[in-house]
């Protein structure tokens, strides 16, 4: 695994899957400025890797992340820096990626870490994990995306419950409301399940996935007719591609397709 920047994030590529790993286990992968800068760099590198078709976001150690570094946040009290921590830039990178992403939530994803995984496409969690947006219990405001991305995932009423109470949500309940996609009994299996999801996604046609992800993310922000027209236009773009012909040929010939992203 390659160490990025300050050494607080690792990057590993296995076939067509990239693993981005928060690597500050002594601090439960709490996110400080250096870790967030490394994470942004890692995501930029993944974006530029033509061979990568899916990404897993993982944590080194027993938790994905305990959230923002509390000492850093305390020391910023009363300064102009406020909550400008780099989390916003990271979540925007995650949201804008052309490849699908999967988060392995082992142990905990609290407050800022909860917000970190909201723009990730799929979330895998262990049954005992601590998962919630805790900022209102810490005297701050959830400015990393919870007030905007969470209602789009679970609806306004549920989002208000989670944000305004600051209580953890049980992983089984999170699955019931669509916030997570798989609940794993053994925490030690979370990362492997996240990697398996990413590997399955990486086997699909990258051009089609990129366009579908783009439209799905924008679906609630555009009129239906506009979205349908864009869907048709993007679909027509693929008709003359290798992957379009390859997908149908493979089905007719009873074999696995070999997509090239072209």
PDB file of C-alpha atoms in Angstrom:
ATOM      1  CA  UNK A   1       0.000   0.000   0.000  1.00  0.00           C
ATOM      2  CA  UNK A   2       1.356   3.412  -0.985  1.00  0.00           C
ATOM      3  CA  UNK A   3       1.500   6.060   1.730  1.00  0.00           C
ATOM      4  CA  UNK A   4       0.110   9.438   0.691  1.00  0.00           C
ATOM      5  CA  UNK A   5       1.568  12.810   1.713  1.00  0.00           C
ATOM      6  CA  UNK A   6       1.904  12.955   5.494  1.00  0.00           C
ATOM      7  CA  UNK A   7       1.392   9.209   5.748  1.00  0.00           C
ATOM      8  CA  UNK A   8      -2.130   9.390   7.203  1.00  0.00           C
ATOM      9  CA  UNK A   9      -3.861   7.842   4.180  1.00  0.00           C
ATOM     10  CA  UNK A  10      -2.875   4.760   2.210  1.00  0.00           C
ATOM     11  CA  UNK A  11      -3.712   3.897  -1.387  1.00  0.00           C
ATOM     12  CA  UNK A  12      -3.669   0.402  -2.831  1.00  0.00           C
ATOM     13  CA  UNK A  13      -4.803  -0.766  -6.274  1.00  0.00           C
ATOM     14  CA  UNK A  14      -5.905  -4.376  -6.747  1.00  0.00           C
ATOM     15  CA  UNK A  15      -6.841  -5.109 -10.341  1.00  0.00           C
ATOM     16  CA  UNK A  16      -9.597  -2.562 -11.097  1.00  0.00           C
ATOM     17  CA  UNK A  17     -10.357  -1.615  -7.475  1.00  0.00           C
ATOM     18  CA  UNK A  18      -8.662   1.141  -5.499  1.00  0.00           C
ATOM     19  CA  UNK A  19      -8.597   0.951  -1.700  1.00  0.00           C
ATOM     20  CA  UNK A  20      -8.281   4.332   0.037  1.00  0.00           C
ATOM     21  CA  UNK A  21      -7.429   3.723   3.692  1.00  0.00           C
ATOM     22  CA  UNK A  22      -7.543   6.208   6.570  1.00  0.00           C
ATOM     23  CA  UNK A  23      -4.322   5.401   8.416  1.00  0.00           C
ATOM     24  CA  UNK A  24      -4.183   7.116  11.787  1.00  0.00           C
ATOM     25  CA  UNK A  25      -5.089   4.180  14.036  1.00  0.00           C
ATOM     26  CA  UNK A  26      -3.523   5.596  17.216  1.00  0.00           C
ATOM     27  CA  UNK A  27      -6.150   8.371  17.042  1.00  0.00           C
ATOM     28  CA  UNK A  28      -8.977   6.102  15.814  1.00  0.00           C
ATOM     29  CA  UNK A  29      -8.485   7.637  12.370  1.00  0.00           C
ATOM     30  CA  UNK A  30      -9.727  11.000  13.648  1.00  0.00           C
ATOM     31  CA  UNK A  31      -9.566  13.506  10.816  1.00  0.00           C
ATOM     32  CA  UNK A  32      -7.193  16.450  11.177  1.00  0.00           C
ATOM     33  CA  UNK A  33      -6.010  18.832   8.485  1.00  0.00           C
ATOM     34  CA  UNK A  34      -3.129  16.588   7.437  1.00  0.00           C
ATOM     35  CA  UNK A  35      -5.314  13.489   7.079  1.00  0.00           C
ATOM     36  CA  UNK A  36      -7.928  15.381   5.076  1.00  0.00           C
ATOM     37  CA  UNK A  37      -5.230  16.798   2.798  1.00  0.00           C
ATOM     38  CA  UNK A  38      -3.847  13.294   2.254  1.00  0.00           C
ATOM     39  CA  UNK A  39      -7.344  11.990   1.598  1.00  0.00           C
ATOM     40  CA  UNK A  40      -8.012  14.668  -0.998  1.00  0.00           C
ATOM     41  CA  UNK A  41      -4.712  13.816  -2.711  1.00  0.00           C
ATOM     42  CA  UNK A  42      -5.559  10.108  -2.712  1.00  0.00           C
ATOM     43  CA  UNK A  43      -8.974  10.753  -4.285  1.00  0.00           C
ATOM     44  CA  UNK A  44      -7.386  12.926  -6.961  1.00  0.00           C
ATOM     45  CA  UNK A  45      -4.957  10.118  -7.769  1.00  0.00           C
ATOM     46  CA  UNK A  46      -7.780   7.589  -8.008  1.00  0.00           C
ATOM     47  CA  UNK A  47      -9.650   9.948 -10.335  1.00  0.00           C
ATOM     48  CA  UNK A  48      -6.658   9.991 -12.696  1.00  0.00           C
ATOM     49  CA  UNK A  49      -6.218   6.188 -12.787  1.00  0.00           C
ATOM     50  CA  UNK A  50      -7.830   4.968 -16.005  1.00  0.00           C
ATOM     51  CA  UNK A  51      -7.560   1.343 -14.915  1.00  0.00           C
ATOM     52  CA  UNK A  52      -9.579   1.839 -11.706  1.00  0.00           C
ATOM     53  CA  UNK A  53     -13.329   1.304 -11.984  1.00  0.00           C
ATOM     54  CA  UNK A  54     -14.453   1.254  -8.341  1.00  0.00           C
ATOM     55  CA  UNK A  55     -13.146   2.395  -4.970  1.00  0.00           C
ATOM     56  CA  UNK A  56     -13.387   1.189  -1.377  1.00  0.00           C
ATOM     57  CA  UNK A  57     -13.011   3.682   1.480  1.00  0.00           C
ATOM     58  CA  UNK A  58     -11.654   1.904   4.556  1.00  0.00           C
ATOM     59  CA  UNK A  59      -9.997   2.538   7.905  1.00  0.00           C
ATOM     60  CA  UNK A  60      -6.861   0.998   9.389  1.00  0.00           C
ATOM     61  CA  UNK A  61      -7.715  -0.429  12.798  1.00  0.00           C
ATOM     62  CA  UNK A  62     -10.964  -1.192  14.595  1.00  0.00           C
ATOM     63  CA  UNK A  63     -12.885   1.874  13.366  1.00  0.00           C
ATOM     64  CA  UNK A  64     -13.369   3.647  10.069  1.00  0.00           C
ATOM     65  CA  UNK A  65     -13.081   6.999  11.842  1.00  0.00           C
ATOM     66  CA  UNK A  66     -14.048   8.583  15.147  1.00  0.00           C
ATOM     67  CA  UNK A  67     -14.794  11.824  13.282  1.00  0.00           C
ATOM     68  CA  UNK A  68     -12.992  15.136  13.380  1.00  0.00           C
ATOM     69  CA  UNK A  69      -9.953  15.466  15.624  1.00  0.00           C
ATOM     70  CA  UNK A  70     -11.476  16.938  18.806  1.00  0.00           C
ATOM     71  CA  UNK A  71      -8.267  18.624  19.946  1.00  0.00           C
ATOM     72  CA  UNK A  72      -7.986  20.392  16.607  1.00  0.00           C
ATOM     73  CA  UNK A  73     -11.603  21.523  16.788  1.00  0.00           C
ATOM     74  CA  UNK A  74     -11.175  22.752  20.362  1.00  0.00           C
ATOM     75  CA  UNK A  75      -8.059  24.728  19.480  1.00  0.00           C
ATOM     76  CA  UNK A  76      -9.905  26.431  16.618  1.00  0.00           C
ATOM     77  CA  UNK A  77     -12.578  27.861  18.902  1.00  0.00           C
ATOM     78  CA  UNK A  78     -12.890  31.621  18.431  1.00  0.00           C
ATOM     79  CA  UNK A  79     -10.694  31.710  15.324  1.00  0.00           C
ATOM     80  CA  UNK A  80     -11.594  32.774  11.814  1.00  0.00           C
ATOM     81  CA  UNK A  81     -10.805  29.259  10.626  1.00  0.00           C
ATOM     82  CA  UNK A  82     -13.912  27.892  12.336  1.00  0.00           C
ATOM     83  CA  UNK A  83     -14.947  24.637  10.742  1.00  0.00           C
ATOM     84  CA  UNK A  84     -13.005  25.068   7.503  1.00  0.00           C
ATOM     85  CA  UNK A  85     -11.274  21.736   7.889  1.00  0.00           C
ATOM     86  CA  UNK A  86     -11.016  20.354   4.359  1.00  0.00           C
ATOM     87  CA  UNK A  87     -13.908  17.952   4.866  1.00  0.00           C
ATOM     88  CA  UNK A  88     -16.040  19.853   2.372  1.00  0.00           C
ATOM     89  CA  UNK A  89     -13.418  19.486  -0.360  1.00  0.00           C
ATOM     90  CA  UNK A  90     -13.099  15.756   0.320  1.00  0.00           C
ATOM     91  CA  UNK A  91     -16.839  15.106   0.251  1.00  0.00           C
ATOM     92  CA  UNK A  92     -17.156  17.053  -2.991  1.00  0.00           C
ATOM     93  CA  UNK A  93     -14.460  14.859  -4.536  1.00  0.00           C
ATOM     94  CA  UNK A  94     -16.351  11.767  -3.400  1.00  0.00           C
ATOM     95  CA  UNK A  95     -19.615  13.087  -4.796  1.00  0.00           C
ATOM     96  CA  UNK A  96     -18.084  14.043  -8.160  1.00  0.00           C
ATOM     97  CA  UNK A  97     -16.179  10.826  -8.853  1.00  0.00           C
ATOM     98  CA  UNK A  98     -17.040   9.064 -12.093  1.00  0.00           C
ATOM     99  CA  UNK A  99     -16.575   5.622 -10.540  1.00  0.00           C
ATOM    100  CA  UNK A 100     -18.760   4.030  -7.839  1.00  0.00           C
ATOM    101  CA  UNK A 101     -17.511   3.948  -4.262  1.00  0.00           C
ATOM    102  CA  UNK A 102     -18.133   1.745  -1.216  1.00  0.00           C
ATOM    103  CA  UNK A 103     -17.421   2.619   2.427  1.00  0.00           C
ATOM    104  CA  UNK A 104     -16.533  -0.053   4.975  1.00  0.00           C
ATOM    105  CA  UNK A 105     -17.870   1.244   8.296  1.00  0.00           C
ATOM    106  CA  UNK A 106     -16.179  -0.889  10.913  1.00  0.00           C
ATOM    107  CA  UNK A 107     -16.542   0.082  14.554  1.00  0.00           C
ATOM    108  CA  UNK A 108     -17.564   3.710  14.140  1.00  0.00           C
ATOM    109  CA  UNK A 109     -18.244   6.575  11.773  1.00  0.00           C
ATOM    110  CA  UNK A 110     -19.192   9.474  14.005  1.00  0.00           C
ATOM    111  CA  UNK A 111     -20.021  13.157  13.316  1.00  0.00           C
ATOM    112  CA  UNK A 112     -17.610  14.264  10.558  1.00  0.00           C
ATOM    113  CA  UNK A 113     -16.950  10.639   9.613  1.00  0.00           C
ATOM    114  CA  UNK A 114     -20.700  10.063   9.289  1.00  0.00           C
ATOM    115  CA  UNK A 115     -20.786  13.004   6.895  1.00  0.00           C
ATOM    116  CA  UNK A 116     -17.702  11.698   5.086  1.00  0.00           C
ATOM    117  CA  UNK A 117     -19.532   8.558   3.962  1.00  0.00           C
ATOM    118  CA  UNK A 118     -22.772  10.262   2.870  1.00  0.00           C
ATOM    119  CA  UNK A 119     -21.590  10.987  -0.711  1.00  0.00           C
ATOM    120  CA  UNK A 120     -20.195   7.457  -1.016  1.00  0.00           C
ATOM    121  CA  UNK A 121     -22.496   5.303  -3.145  1.00  0.00           C
ATOM    122  CA  UNK A 122     -22.713   2.235  -0.902  1.00  0.00           C
ATOM    123  CA  UNK A 123     -22.149   1.793   2.832  1.00  0.00           C
ATOM    124  CA  UNK A 124     -21.330  -1.508   4.540  1.00  0.00           C
ATOM    125  CA  UNK A 125     -21.458  -1.511   8.353  1.00  0.00           C
ATOM    126  CA  UNK A 126     -20.996  -3.910  11.238  1.00  0.00           C
ATOM    127  CA  UNK A 127     -23.914  -4.646  13.514  1.00  0.00           C
ATOM    128  CA  UNK A 128     -22.378  -2.984  16.595  1.00  0.00           C
ATOM    129  CA  UNK A 129     -20.909   0.102  14.908  1.00  0.00           C
ATOM    130  CA  UNK A 130     -21.479   3.573  16.315  1.00  0.00           C
ATOM    131  CA  UNK A 131     -23.005   5.567  13.464  1.00  0.00           C
ATOM    132  CA  UNK A 132     -24.451   9.045  13.764  1.00  0.00           C
ATOM    133  CA  UNK A 133     -24.177  12.783  13.280  1.00  0.00           C
ATOM    134  CA  UNK A 134     -23.255  13.996  16.768  1.00  0.00           C
ATOM    135  CA  UNK A 135     -22.371  17.647  16.210  1.00  0.00           C
ATOM    136  CA  UNK A 136     -25.298  19.168  18.120  1.00  0.00           C
ATOM    137  CA  UNK A 137     -24.124  17.277  21.202  1.00  0.00           C
ATOM    138  CA  UNK A 138     -20.646  18.762  20.759  1.00  0.00           C
ATOM    139  CA  UNK A 139     -21.699  22.392  20.566  1.00  0.00           C
ATOM    140  CA  UNK A 140     -21.145  22.682  16.819  1.00  0.00           C
ATOM    141  CA  UNK A 141     -23.103  22.492  13.587  1.00  0.00           C
ATOM    142  CA  UNK A 142     -22.991  19.569  11.091  1.00  0.00           C
ATOM    143  CA  UNK A 143     -21.488  21.538   8.201  1.00  0.00           C
ATOM    144  CA  UNK A 144     -19.987  18.576   6.351  1.00  0.00           C
ATOM    145  CA  UNK A 145     -23.097  17.732   4.350  1.00  0.00           C
ATOM    146  CA  UNK A 146     -25.549  16.202   6.827  1.00  0.00           C
ATOM    147  CA  UNK A 147     -28.228  18.879   6.458  1.00  0.00           C
ATOM    148  CA  UNK A 148     -28.183  18.552   2.653  1.00  0.00           C
ATOM    149  CA  UNK A 149     -27.139  15.031   1.705  1.00  0.00           C
ATOM    150  CA  UNK A 150     -28.894  13.163   4.514  1.00  0.00           C
ATOM    151  CA  UNK A 151     -32.463  14.305   3.597  1.00  0.00           C
ATOM    152  CA  UNK A 152     -31.808  13.122   0.050  1.00  0.00           C
ATOM    153  CA  UNK A 153     -30.932   9.676   1.370  1.00  0.00           C
ATOM    154  CA  UNK A 154     -33.503   9.093   4.117  1.00  0.00           C
ATOM    155  CA  UNK A 155     -36.094  11.861   3.761  1.00  0.00           C
ATOM    156  CA  UNK A 156     -36.470  15.108   5.664  1.00  0.00           C
ATOM    157  CA  UNK A 157     -38.242  13.733   8.728  1.00  0.00           C
ATOM    158  CA  UNK A 158     -35.646  11.042   9.437  1.00  0.00           C
ATOM    159  CA  UNK A 159     -32.817  13.453   8.700  1.00  0.00           C
ATOM    160  CA  UNK A 160     -34.217  15.894  11.268  1.00  0.00           C
ATOM    161  CA  UNK A 161     -34.381  13.124  13.845  1.00  0.00           C
ATOM    162  CA  UNK A 162     -30.763  12.137  13.306  1.00  0.00           C
ATOM    163  CA  UNK A 163     -29.318  15.655  13.048  1.00  0.00           C
ATOM    164  CA  UNK A 164     -31.292  17.387  15.795  1.00  0.00           C
ATOM    165  CA  UNK A 165     -31.099  14.623  18.424  1.00  0.00           C
ATOM    166  CA  UNK A 166     -27.476  13.745  17.716  1.00  0.00           C
ATOM    167  CA  UNK A 167     -28.242  10.148  18.640  1.00  0.00           C
ATOM    168  CA  UNK A 168     -26.631   7.133  17.001  1.00  0.00           C
ATOM    169  CA  UNK A 169     -28.746   5.143  14.585  1.00  0.00           C
ATOM    170  CA  UNK A 170     -28.795   1.378  14.982  1.00  0.00           C
ATOM    171  CA  UNK A 171     -27.201  -0.259  11.918  1.00  0.00           C
ATOM    172  CA  UNK A 172     -30.277  -2.440  11.303  1.00  0.00           C
ATOM    173  CA  UNK A 173     -32.487   0.657  11.337  1.00  0.00           C
ATOM    174  CA  UNK A 174     -29.998   2.390   9.041  1.00  0.00           C
ATOM    175  CA  UNK A 175     -30.415  -0.480   6.598  1.00  0.00           C
ATOM    176  CA  UNK A 176     -34.205  -0.309   6.835  1.00  0.00           C
ATOM    177  CA  UNK A 177     -34.238   3.367   5.835  1.00  0.00           C
ATOM    178  CA  UNK A 178     -31.679   2.938   3.026  1.00  0.00           C
ATOM    179  CA  UNK A 179     -28.805   4.687   4.769  1.00  0.00           C
ATOM    180  CA  UNK A 180     -26.613   1.573   4.637  1.00  0.00           C
ATOM    181  CA  UNK A 181     -26.705  -1.305   2.188  1.00  0.00           C
ATOM    182  CA  UNK A 182     -25.420  -4.283   4.176  1.00  0.00           C
ATOM    183  CA  UNK A 183     -25.092  -5.056   7.877  1.00  0.00           C
ATOM    184  CA  UNK A 184     -22.284  -7.490   8.722  1.00  0.00           C
ATOM    185  CA  UNK A 185     -22.285  -9.574  11.913  1.00  0.00           C
ATOM    186  CA  UNK A 186     -18.505  -9.746  12.386  1.00  0.00           C
ATOM    187  CA  UNK A 187     -16.674  -6.372  12.325  1.00  0.00           C
ATOM    188  CA  UNK A 188     -13.604  -8.141  10.941  1.00  0.00           C
ATOM    189  CA  UNK A 189     -15.562  -8.931   7.764  1.00  0.00           C
ATOM    190  CA  UNK A 190     -16.611  -5.353   6.951  1.00  0.00           C
ATOM    191  CA  UNK A 191     -13.588  -4.395   4.844  1.00  0.00           C
ATOM    192  CA  UNK A 192     -13.722  -7.645   2.875  1.00  0.00           C
ATOM    193  CA  UNK A 193     -17.401  -7.105   2.142  1.00  0.00           C
ATOM    194  CA  UNK A 194     -16.733  -3.526   1.031  1.00  0.00           C
ATOM    195  CA  UNK A 195     -13.972  -4.765  -1.266  1.00  0.00           C
ATOM    196  CA  UNK A 196     -16.294  -7.465  -2.647  1.00  0.00           C
ATOM    197  CA  UNK A 197     -18.954  -4.872  -3.432  1.00  0.00           C
ATOM    198  CA  UNK A 198     -16.349  -2.716  -5.168  1.00  0.00           C
ATOM    199  CA  UNK A 199     -15.028  -5.679  -7.168  1.00  0.00           C
ATOM    200  CA  UNK A 200     -18.555  -6.506  -8.359  1.00  0.00           C
ATOM    201  CA  UNK A 201     -19.104  -2.896  -9.394  1.00  0.00           C
ATOM    202  CA  UNK A 202     -15.745  -2.800 -11.173  1.00  0.00           C
ATOM    203  CA  UNK A 203     -16.863  -5.649 -13.444  1.00  0.00           C
ATOM    204  CA  UNK A 204     -19.600  -3.498 -14.984  1.00  0.00           C
ATOM    205  CA  UNK A 205     -19.275  -1.231 -18.017  1.00  0.00           C
ATOM    206  CA  UNK A 206     -17.480   1.939 -16.842  1.00  0.00           C
ATOM    207  CA  UNK A 207     -18.997   4.313 -19.411  1.00  0.00           C
ATOM    208  CA  UNK A 208     -22.510   3.279 -18.508  1.00  0.00           C
ATOM    209  CA  UNK A 209     -21.827   3.408 -14.775  1.00  0.00           C
ATOM    210  CA  UNK A 210     -20.310   6.881 -14.945  1.00  0.00           C
ATOM    211  CA  UNK A 211     -23.323   8.270 -16.792  1.00  0.00           C
ATOM    212  CA  UNK A 212     -25.834   6.472 -14.604  1.00  0.00           C
ATOM    213  CA  UNK A 213     -24.123   7.690 -11.435  1.00  0.00           C
ATOM    214  CA  UNK A 214     -24.073  11.248 -12.734  1.00  0.00           C
ATOM    215  CA  UNK A 215     -27.808  11.237 -13.491  1.00  0.00           C
ATOM    216  CA  UNK A 216     -28.804   9.441 -10.301  1.00  0.00           C
ATOM    217  CA  UNK A 217     -26.951  12.001  -8.200  1.00  0.00           C
ATOM    218  CA  UNK A 218     -28.697  14.822 -10.046  1.00  0.00           C
ATOM    219  CA  UNK A 219     -32.140  13.201 -10.238  1.00  0.00           C
ATOM    220  CA  UNK A 220     -33.687  15.064  -7.307  1.00  0.00           C
ATOM    221  CA  UNK A 221     -32.344  18.423  -8.446  1.00  0.00           C
ATOM    222  CA  UNK A 222     -33.809  18.590 -11.962  1.00  0.00           C
ATOM    223  CA  UNK A 223     -37.307  18.415 -13.473  1.00  0.00           C
ATOM    224  CA  UNK A 224     -38.384  14.952 -14.582  1.00  0.00           C
ATOM    225  CA  UNK A 225     -38.642  15.819 -18.276  1.00  0.00           C
ATOM    226  CA  UNK A 226     -35.200  17.423 -18.265  1.00  0.00           C
ATOM    227  CA  UNK A 227     -33.745  14.353 -16.601  1.00  0.00           C
ATOM    228  CA  UNK A 228     -35.396  11.986 -19.079  1.00  0.00           C
ATOM    229  CA  UNK A 229     -34.107  14.022 -22.013  1.00  0.00           C
ATOM    230  CA  UNK A 230     -30.577  13.972 -20.625  1.00  0.00           C
ATOM    231  CA  UNK A 231     -30.887  10.239 -19.982  1.00  0.00           C
ATOM    232  CA  UNK A 232     -31.762   9.657 -23.642  1.00  0.00           C
ATOM    233  CA  UNK A 233     -28.918  11.876 -24.825  1.00  0.00           C
ATOM    234  CA  UNK A 234     -26.328  10.127 -22.662  1.00  0.00           C
ATOM    235  CA  UNK A 235     -27.633   6.747 -23.750  1.00  0.00           C
ATOM    236  CA  UNK A 236     -27.146   7.653 -27.410  1.00  0.00           C
ATOM    237  CA  UNK A 237     -23.522   8.547 -26.683  1.00  0.00           C
ATOM    238  CA  UNK A 238     -22.769   4.893 -25.949  1.00  0.00           C
ATOM    239  CA  UNK A 239     -24.227   3.311 -29.078  1.00  0.00           C
ATOM    240  CA  UNK A 240     -21.003   3.587 -31.089  1.00  0.00           C
ATOM    241  CA  UNK A 241     -18.677   2.445 -28.300  1.00  0.00           C
ATOM    242  CA  UNK A 242     -16.765  -0.792 -28.002  1.00  0.00           C
ATOM    243  CA  UNK A 243     -18.414  -1.557 -24.675  1.00  0.00           C
ATOM    244  CA  UNK A 244     -21.923  -1.284 -26.143  1.00  0.00           C
ATOM    245  CA  UNK A 245     -21.160  -3.917 -28.780  1.00  0.00           C
ATOM    246  CA  UNK A 246     -19.142  -6.022 -26.350  1.00  0.00           C
ATOM    247  CA  UNK A 247     -21.906  -6.198 -23.761  1.00  0.00           C
ATOM    248  CA  UNK A 248     -24.533  -7.510 -26.166  1.00  0.00           C
ATOM    249  CA  UNK A 249     -22.067  -9.828 -27.916  1.00  0.00           C
ATOM    250  CA  UNK A 250     -21.031 -11.373 -24.607  1.00  0.00           C
ATOM    251  CA  UNK A 251     -24.653 -11.990 -23.637  1.00  0.00           C
ATOM    252  CA  UNK A 252     -25.447 -13.642 -26.968  1.00  0.00           C
ATOM    253  CA  UNK A 253     -22.280 -15.773 -26.816  1.00  0.00           C
ATOM    254  CA  UNK A 254     -22.744 -16.832 -23.191  1.00  0.00           C
ATOM    255  CA  UNK A 255     -19.444 -15.380 -21.905  1.00  0.00           C
ATOM    256  CA  UNK A 256     -18.265 -12.656 -19.531  1.00  0.00           C
ATOM    257  CA  UNK A 257     -17.866  -9.270 -21.227  1.00  0.00           C
ATOM    258  CA  UNK A 258     -14.491  -7.578 -21.490  1.00  0.00           C
ATOM    259  CA  UNK A 259     -15.217  -3.887 -21.109  1.00  0.00           C
ATOM    260  CA  UNK A 260     -12.525  -1.376 -22.038  1.00  0.00           C
ATOM    261  CA  UNK A 261     -14.182   1.912 -21.137  1.00  0.00           C
ATOM    262  CA  UNK A 262     -14.232   2.994 -24.760  1.00  0.00           C
TER     263      UNK A 262
END
